[in-house]
Short mmCIF file of C-alpha atoms and ligand atoms in Angstrom, two decimals:
data_model
loop_
_atom_site.label_atom_id
_atom_site.label_comp_id
_atom_site.label_asym_id
_atom_site.label_seq_id
_atom_site.Cartn_x
_atom_site.Cartn_y
_atom_site.Cartn_z
CA MET A 1 0.00 0.00 0.00
CA SER A 2 1.49 3.37 -1.00
CA GLN A 3 -0.27 5.48 1.70
CA SER A 4 -0.04 8.46 -0.66
CA PHE A 5 -2.83 10.29 1.23
CA LYS A 6 -1.45 9.63 4.72
CA ASP A 7 -2.97 12.12 7.24
CA LYS A 8 -4.95 13.92 4.50
CA LYS A 9 -8.49 14.88 5.50
CA VAL A 10 -11.27 13.93 3.09
CA LEU A 11 -15.02 14.67 3.17
CA ILE A 12 -17.21 12.85 0.66
CA THR A 13 -20.96 13.49 0.75
CA GLY A 14 -23.15 10.40 0.46
CA SER A 15 -20.30 8.10 1.50
CA SER A 16 -22.44 5.56 3.36
CA ARG A 17 -23.32 3.70 0.14
CA GLY A 18 -22.51 3.27 -3.54
CA ILE A 19 -19.87 5.43 -5.25
CA GLY A 20 -19.24 7.54 -2.14
CA ARG A 21 -18.59 4.46 -0.01
CA ALA A 22 -16.14 2.95 -2.52
CA THR A 23 -14.32 6.29 -2.76
CA ALA A 24 -14.11 6.72 1.02
CA LEU A 25 -12.59 3.24 1.31
CA ALA A 26 -10.14 3.96 -1.52
CA PHE A 27 -8.90 7.13 0.22
CA ALA A 28 -8.70 5.29 3.55
CA ARG A 29 -6.59 2.52 1.97
CA GLU A 30 -4.18 5.28 0.92
CA GLY A 31 -3.92 6.55 4.51
CA ALA A 32 -6.50 9.39 4.51
CA ASP A 33 -8.87 10.17 7.38
CA VAL A 34 -12.41 10.41 6.02
CA VAL A 35 -15.84 11.78 6.90
CA ILE A 36 -18.60 9.27 6.26
CA HIS A 37 -21.63 11.41 5.52
CA TYR A 38 -25.19 10.09 5.23
CA ARG A 39 -28.79 11.27 5.50
CA ARG A 40 -31.03 8.34 6.55
CA ASP A 41 -29.22 5.02 6.42
CA GLU A 42 -27.37 5.13 9.73
CA SER A 43 -26.46 1.44 9.75
CA ALA A 44 -24.83 1.70 6.29
CA ALA A 45 -22.86 4.76 7.49
CA PHE A 46 -21.62 3.05 10.67
CA GLU A 47 -20.77 -0.14 8.76
CA THR A 48 -18.70 1.87 6.23
CA ALA A 49 -17.00 3.79 9.06
CA GLU A 50 -16.06 0.46 10.69
CA GLU A 51 -14.51 -0.73 7.40
CA VAL A 52 -12.56 2.54 7.21
CA ARG A 53 -11.27 2.24 10.80
CA LYS A 54 -10.09 -1.33 10.14
CA LEU A 55 -7.66 0.27 7.68
CA GLY A 56 -6.01 2.12 10.56
CA VAL A 57 -7.32 5.63 9.80
CA GLN A 58 -9.96 7.89 11.33
CA ALA A 59 -13.61 7.96 10.26
CA LEU A 60 -15.95 10.73 11.43
CA VAL A 61 -19.61 9.86 10.91
CA CYS A 62 -21.79 12.90 10.12
CA ARG A 63 -25.52 12.94 9.42
CA ALA A 64 -26.72 15.92 7.38
CA GLU A 65 -29.77 16.49 5.21
CA LEU A 66 -28.19 18.38 2.31
CA GLU A 67 -31.42 20.32 1.76
CA SER A 68 -30.64 22.04 5.09
CA PRO A 69 -27.80 24.62 5.21
CA GLU A 70 -27.95 24.40 9.03
CA GLU A 71 -27.21 20.66 8.96
CA ILE A 72 -24.38 21.20 6.46
CA ASP A 73 -22.98 23.78 8.90
CA VAL A 74 -23.11 21.30 11.78
CA MET A 75 -21.15 18.77 9.66
CA PHE A 76 -18.46 21.35 8.82
CA ASP A 77 -18.39 22.57 12.45
CA THR A 78 -17.53 18.97 13.41
CA VAL A 79 -14.74 18.78 10.80
CA GLU A 80 -13.39 22.14 11.97
CA LYS A 81 -13.45 21.08 15.62
CA GLU A 82 -11.96 17.60 15.05
CA TRP A 83 -9.44 18.32 12.31
CA GLY A 84 -9.29 22.09 11.74
CA ALA A 85 -8.46 21.39 8.10
CA LEU A 86 -9.67 19.68 4.93
CA ASP A 87 -7.71 18.51 1.86
CA VAL A 88 -10.43 17.00 -0.34
CA PHE A 89 -14.14 17.82 -0.62
CA MET A 90 -16.09 15.53 -2.97
CA ALA A 91 -19.71 16.52 -3.65
CA ASN A 92 -21.08 13.09 -4.48
CA ALA A 93 -24.56 12.77 -2.94
CA ALA A 94 -27.59 13.42 -5.13
CA ALA A 95 -31.31 12.78 -5.00
CA THR A 96 -34.15 13.49 -7.41
CA ALA A 97 -37.64 12.59 -8.60
CA PHE A 98 -37.39 10.82 -11.99
CA LYS A 99 -40.39 12.13 -14.00
CA PRO A 100 -41.32 13.24 -17.52
CA ILE A 101 -41.21 17.03 -17.89
CA MET A 102 -45.03 17.37 -18.02
CA GLU A 103 -45.29 15.66 -14.61
CA THR A 104 -42.42 17.58 -13.00
CA LYS A 105 -43.60 20.06 -10.37
CA ALA A 106 -41.73 23.10 -9.06
CA HIS A 107 -41.02 21.32 -5.77
CA HIS A 108 -39.37 18.39 -7.61
CA ILE A 109 -37.00 20.79 -9.34
CA GLY A 110 -36.56 22.82 -6.15
CA ARG A 111 -35.54 19.84 -4.01
CA THR A 112 -33.19 18.40 -6.65
CA TYR A 113 -31.43 21.74 -7.16
CA GLU A 114 -31.25 22.18 -3.39
CA VAL A 115 -29.22 18.95 -3.06
CA VAL A 116 -27.24 19.09 -6.32
CA ILE A 117 -26.47 22.84 -6.51
CA ASN A 118 -27.32 24.85 -3.39
CA SER A 119 -25.81 22.35 -0.96
CA VAL A 120 -22.58 22.20 -2.99
CA LEU A 121 -22.31 26.00 -3.03
CA HIS A 122 -22.85 26.15 0.73
CA ALA A 123 -20.47 23.25 1.46
CA VAL A 124 -17.74 24.70 -0.74
CA GLN A 125 -18.03 28.04 1.08
CA ARG A 126 -17.31 26.11 4.30
CA ALA A 127 -14.63 23.84 2.75
CA VAL A 128 -12.42 26.47 1.11
CA PRO A 129 -11.30 28.22 4.34
CA LEU A 130 -10.36 24.78 5.76
CA MET A 131 -8.12 24.20 2.70
CA GLU A 132 -5.98 27.27 3.37
CA GLY A 133 -2.35 26.50 2.44
CA ARG A 134 -3.09 22.81 1.69
CA ASN A 135 -3.49 22.65 -2.13
CA GLY A 136 -7.09 21.57 -1.70
CA ARG A 137 -9.11 19.51 -4.13
CA ILE A 138 -12.80 19.91 -4.91
CA ILE A 139 -14.42 17.13 -6.91
CA THR A 140 -18.05 17.15 -8.04
CA VAL A 141 -19.94 14.19 -9.45
CA SER A 142 -22.09 14.70 -12.52
CA SER A 143 -23.61 12.19 -14.94
CA LEU A 144 -23.87 11.63 -18.67
CA GLY A 145 -27.47 12.93 -18.34
CA SER A 146 -26.05 16.47 -18.25
CA ARG A 147 -25.17 16.26 -21.97
CA PHE A 148 -27.30 13.40 -23.30
CA THR A 149 -30.99 12.91 -22.70
CA LEU A 150 -32.37 9.96 -20.78
CA PRO A 151 -36.06 9.20 -20.12
CA ARG A 152 -37.42 10.93 -16.95
CA TYR A 153 -34.03 12.54 -16.32
CA ALA A 154 -34.62 16.25 -17.17
CA ASN A 155 -34.77 17.34 -13.53
CA ILE A 156 -31.44 15.94 -12.34
CA GLY A 157 -29.81 16.06 -15.80
CA SER A 158 -30.26 19.84 -15.95
CA ALA A 159 -29.05 20.20 -12.34
CA LYS A 160 -25.91 18.21 -13.21
CA ALA A 161 -25.26 20.51 -16.19
CA ALA A 162 -25.44 23.46 -13.79
CA LEU A 163 -23.11 21.63 -11.40
CA GLU A 164 -20.50 21.17 -14.15
CA SER A 165 -20.68 24.90 -14.91
CA LEU A 166 -20.49 25.84 -11.23
CA THR A 167 -17.39 23.64 -10.91
CA ARG A 168 -15.70 25.50 -13.79
CA TYR A 169 -16.42 28.83 -12.06
CA MET A 170 -15.04 27.43 -8.80
CA ALA A 171 -11.89 26.35 -10.65
CA ALA A 172 -11.39 29.90 -11.93
CA GLU A 173 -12.04 31.55 -8.56
CA PHE A 174 -10.17 29.10 -6.30
CA GLY A 175 -7.17 28.44 -8.57
CA PRO A 176 -5.18 31.31 -7.02
CA ASN A 177 -5.71 29.59 -3.61
CA GLY A 178 -4.01 26.47 -5.01
CA ILE A 179 -7.31 24.58 -5.15
CA THR A 180 -8.27 22.49 -8.18
CA CYS A 181 -11.94 21.82 -9.00
CA ASN A 182 -13.01 19.08 -11.39
CA THR A 183 -16.08 17.05 -12.23
CA ILE A 184 -16.25 13.28 -12.59
CA SER A 185 -18.88 12.10 -15.05
CA PRO A 186 -19.51 8.37 -14.53
CA GLY A 187 -21.32 6.13 -16.98
CA VAL A 188 -24.03 3.81 -15.67
CA VAL A 189 -22.83 2.60 -12.28
CA GLU A 190 -24.21 -0.49 -10.60
CA THR A 191 -25.59 1.06 -7.36
CA ASP A 192 -28.95 1.26 -5.55
CA SER A 193 -29.81 4.51 -7.34
CA VAL A 194 -29.55 3.09 -10.87
CA ARG A 195 -31.74 0.16 -9.85
CA PHE A 196 -34.25 2.68 -8.44
CA TYR A 197 -34.12 4.64 -11.71
CA ALA A 198 -34.52 1.65 -14.07
CA LYS A 199 -36.89 -0.34 -11.81
CA ASP A 200 -38.09 -3.59 -13.50
CA GLU A 201 -36.12 -2.72 -16.64
CA PHE A 202 -32.72 -2.75 -14.89
CA GLU A 203 -31.46 -6.00 -16.50
CA THR A 204 -32.48 -4.83 -20.01
CA PHE A 205 -30.94 -1.39 -19.37
CA LYS A 206 -27.74 -3.04 -18.17
CA ALA A 207 -27.52 -5.33 -21.22
CA ASN A 208 -28.17 -2.41 -23.61
CA VAL A 209 -25.55 -0.21 -21.95
CA ILE A 210 -22.95 -3.00 -21.98
CA SER A 211 -23.65 -3.72 -25.65
CA ARG A 212 -22.89 -0.05 -26.48
CA THR A 213 -19.79 0.20 -24.23
CA PRO A 214 -16.43 -0.52 -25.91
CA ILE A 215 -15.08 -1.93 -22.63
CA LYS A 216 -17.83 -4.48 -22.13
CA ARG A 217 -19.17 -3.86 -18.62
CA LEU A 218 -20.97 -1.25 -16.49
CA THR A 219 -18.97 1.37 -14.59
CA GLN A 220 -18.18 0.11 -11.09
CA PRO A 221 -18.01 2.37 -8.00
CA GLU A 222 -14.28 1.52 -7.79
CA ASP A 223 -13.73 3.01 -11.28
CA VAL A 224 -15.04 6.35 -10.00
CA ALA A 225 -12.98 6.00 -6.81
CA GLY A 226 -9.83 5.50 -8.88
CA LEU A 227 -10.43 8.71 -10.82
CA ALA A 228 -11.16 10.63 -7.61
CA LEU A 229 -7.84 9.43 -6.14
CA PHE A 230 -6.04 10.57 -9.27
CA LEU A 231 -7.70 14.01 -9.27
CA ALA A 232 -6.78 14.44 -5.59
CA SER A 233 -3.16 13.39 -6.17
CA ASP A 234 -0.10 15.57 -6.84
CA ALA A 235 -0.02 14.12 -10.38
CA ALA A 236 -3.24 16.06 -11.13
CA SER A 237 -2.17 19.38 -9.62
CA PHE A 238 -2.41 21.24 -12.99
CA ILE A 239 -5.78 19.76 -14.03
CA THR A 240 -8.69 22.04 -13.16
CA GLY A 241 -12.13 22.99 -14.44
CA GLN A 242 -12.49 19.75 -16.39
CA VAL A 243 -15.33 17.25 -16.77
CA ILE A 244 -13.73 13.81 -16.96
CA GLY A 245 -15.73 10.76 -17.99
CA VAL A 246 -15.27 7.30 -16.52
CA ASP A 247 -17.63 5.21 -18.63
CA GLY A 248 -15.65 2.60 -20.57
CA GLY A 249 -16.27 4.61 -23.75
CA LEU A 250 -20.09 4.50 -23.55
CA THR A 251 -20.40 8.17 -24.59
CA LEU A 252 -18.15 7.73 -27.65
CA ILE A 253 -20.51 5.59 -29.65
CA SER A 254 -23.10 6.90 -32.09
CA TYR A 255 -25.21 4.90 -34.56
CA GLY A 256 -23.49 3.51 -37.67
CA PRO A 257 -25.06 3.20 -41.17
CA ASP A 258 -26.39 -0.26 -40.27
CA GLY A 259 -28.34 1.21 -37.31
CA ARG A 260 -26.08 -0.41 -34.70
N1 NAP B 301 -25.39 5.14 -10.17
C1 NAP B 301 -25.21 5.66 -11.37
O1 NAP B 301 -25.44 5.01 -12.42
C2 NAP B 301 -24.66 7.04 -11.53
C3 NAP B 301 -24.30 7.46 -12.81
C4 NAP B 301 -23.80 8.74 -12.98
C5 NAP B 301 -23.69 9.58 -11.89
N2 NAP B 301 -24.06 9.16 -10.65
C6 NAP B 301 -23.92 10.10 -9.55
O2 NAP B 301 -23.05 9.55 -8.57
C7 NAP B 301 -23.41 10.04 -7.29
C8 NAP B 301 -23.58 8.88 -6.32
O3 NAP B 301 -24.57 8.01 -6.83
P1 NAP B 301 -24.83 6.57 -6.22
O4 NAP B 301 -25.49 5.79 -7.29
O5 NAP B 301 -23.61 6.04 -5.56
O6 NAP B 301 -25.93 6.92 -5.09
P2 NAP B 301 -26.59 6.02 -3.97
O7 NAP B 301 -26.02 4.63 -3.96
O8 NAP B 301 -28.05 6.17 -4.16
O9 NAP B 301 -26.12 6.79 -2.63
C9 NAP B 301 -26.60 8.05 -2.41
C10 NAP B 301 -25.90 8.64 -1.18
O10 NAP B 301 -26.29 9.99 -1.06
C11 NAP B 301 -26.92 10.22 0.20
N3 NAP B 301 -28.01 11.17 0.01
C12 NAP B 301 -29.01 11.10 -0.90
N4 NAP B 301 -29.83 12.17 -0.76
C13 NAP B 301 -29.33 12.94 0.24
C14 NAP B 301 -29.74 14.16 0.86
N5 NAP B 301 -30.83 14.81 0.48
N6 NAP B 301 -28.98 14.63 1.86
C15 NAP B 301 -27.89 13.97 2.27
N7 NAP B 301 -27.45 12.81 1.74
C16 NAP B 301 -28.18 12.29 0.74
C17 NAP B 301 -27.38 8.84 0.64
O11 NAP B 301 -27.51 8.78 2.07
P3 NAP B 301 -28.70 7.86 2.75
O12 NAP B 301 -28.58 6.50 2.15
O13 NAP B 301 -28.40 7.89 4.20
O14 NAP B 301 -29.99 8.55 2.38
C18 NAP B 301 -26.25 7.95 0.11
O15 NAP B 301 -25.14 7.99 0.99
C19 NAP B 301 -24.66 10.89 -7.49
O16 NAP B 301 -24.29 12.25 -7.64
C20 NAP B 301 -25.21 10.38 -8.81
O17 NAP B 301 -26.00 11.35 -9.49
C21 NAP B 301 -24.54 7.90 -10.44
#
């Protein structure tokens, strides 16, 4: 084990499950102390924190509803009190209502943008002062639905497009502080949320996506974790304001003359 993040302090939102969990464990394996953040699933958060601690590093468990700026503040107050510093902030958590546009109500849009945009803005305003003098890293997590259309995905797809833009603006404003800001855009990742999205059609969706992916499989949470580690590393210190895909080539493929 290289321990290349030894003693670094990392906060990943939504790190109790899925992509966030895999990324928290990947940082912990490299020696980082991590915040395991969750909203409802306390047992998943404590189980992940236990896995992290078995790796010989610290895990702080923080519950925060990201629709609430007050709860985000409590989480950052804890980080400030316990560590007084932060090296990596990864805005990973997301939630939405998957609906066709004609069935999408203002509150659906409002709640999605609250979690995907407003919470990130608020969290970054708390994270940046903690990164003072530490060459901080901000990583946001988007999805291919920001550029391509998917059924019932307009609500979160448009929020993710805004998140990519916000990340570029952060890169421009925080660059002079030595902070890089990049977006990871995963393909279709095998987690609870994609099963919730596809419902009974998950197996068909999976087979279709694999058939159109040059590297013949779905994205795994560990693929995203690997890119996050790279973006947080010294090797990526001059990469900022970018949207980087990790999708096995899924978004390269258009239809050929034979319709395939
Ligand atoms: N899965 C995919 O195919 C895919 C593809 C592209 C991009 N992404 C993006 O990758 C990220 C992670 O996705 P995932 O599939 O790993 O998600 P997931 O397995 O559904 O996990 C979601 C995490 O976010 C937390 N969370 C959800 N809503 C929250 C809220 N309002 N406040 C605080 N925490 C909240 C959950 O905590 P609790 O469990 O405690 O509620 C959980 O830890 C998301 O930004 C997603 O849009 C996913």
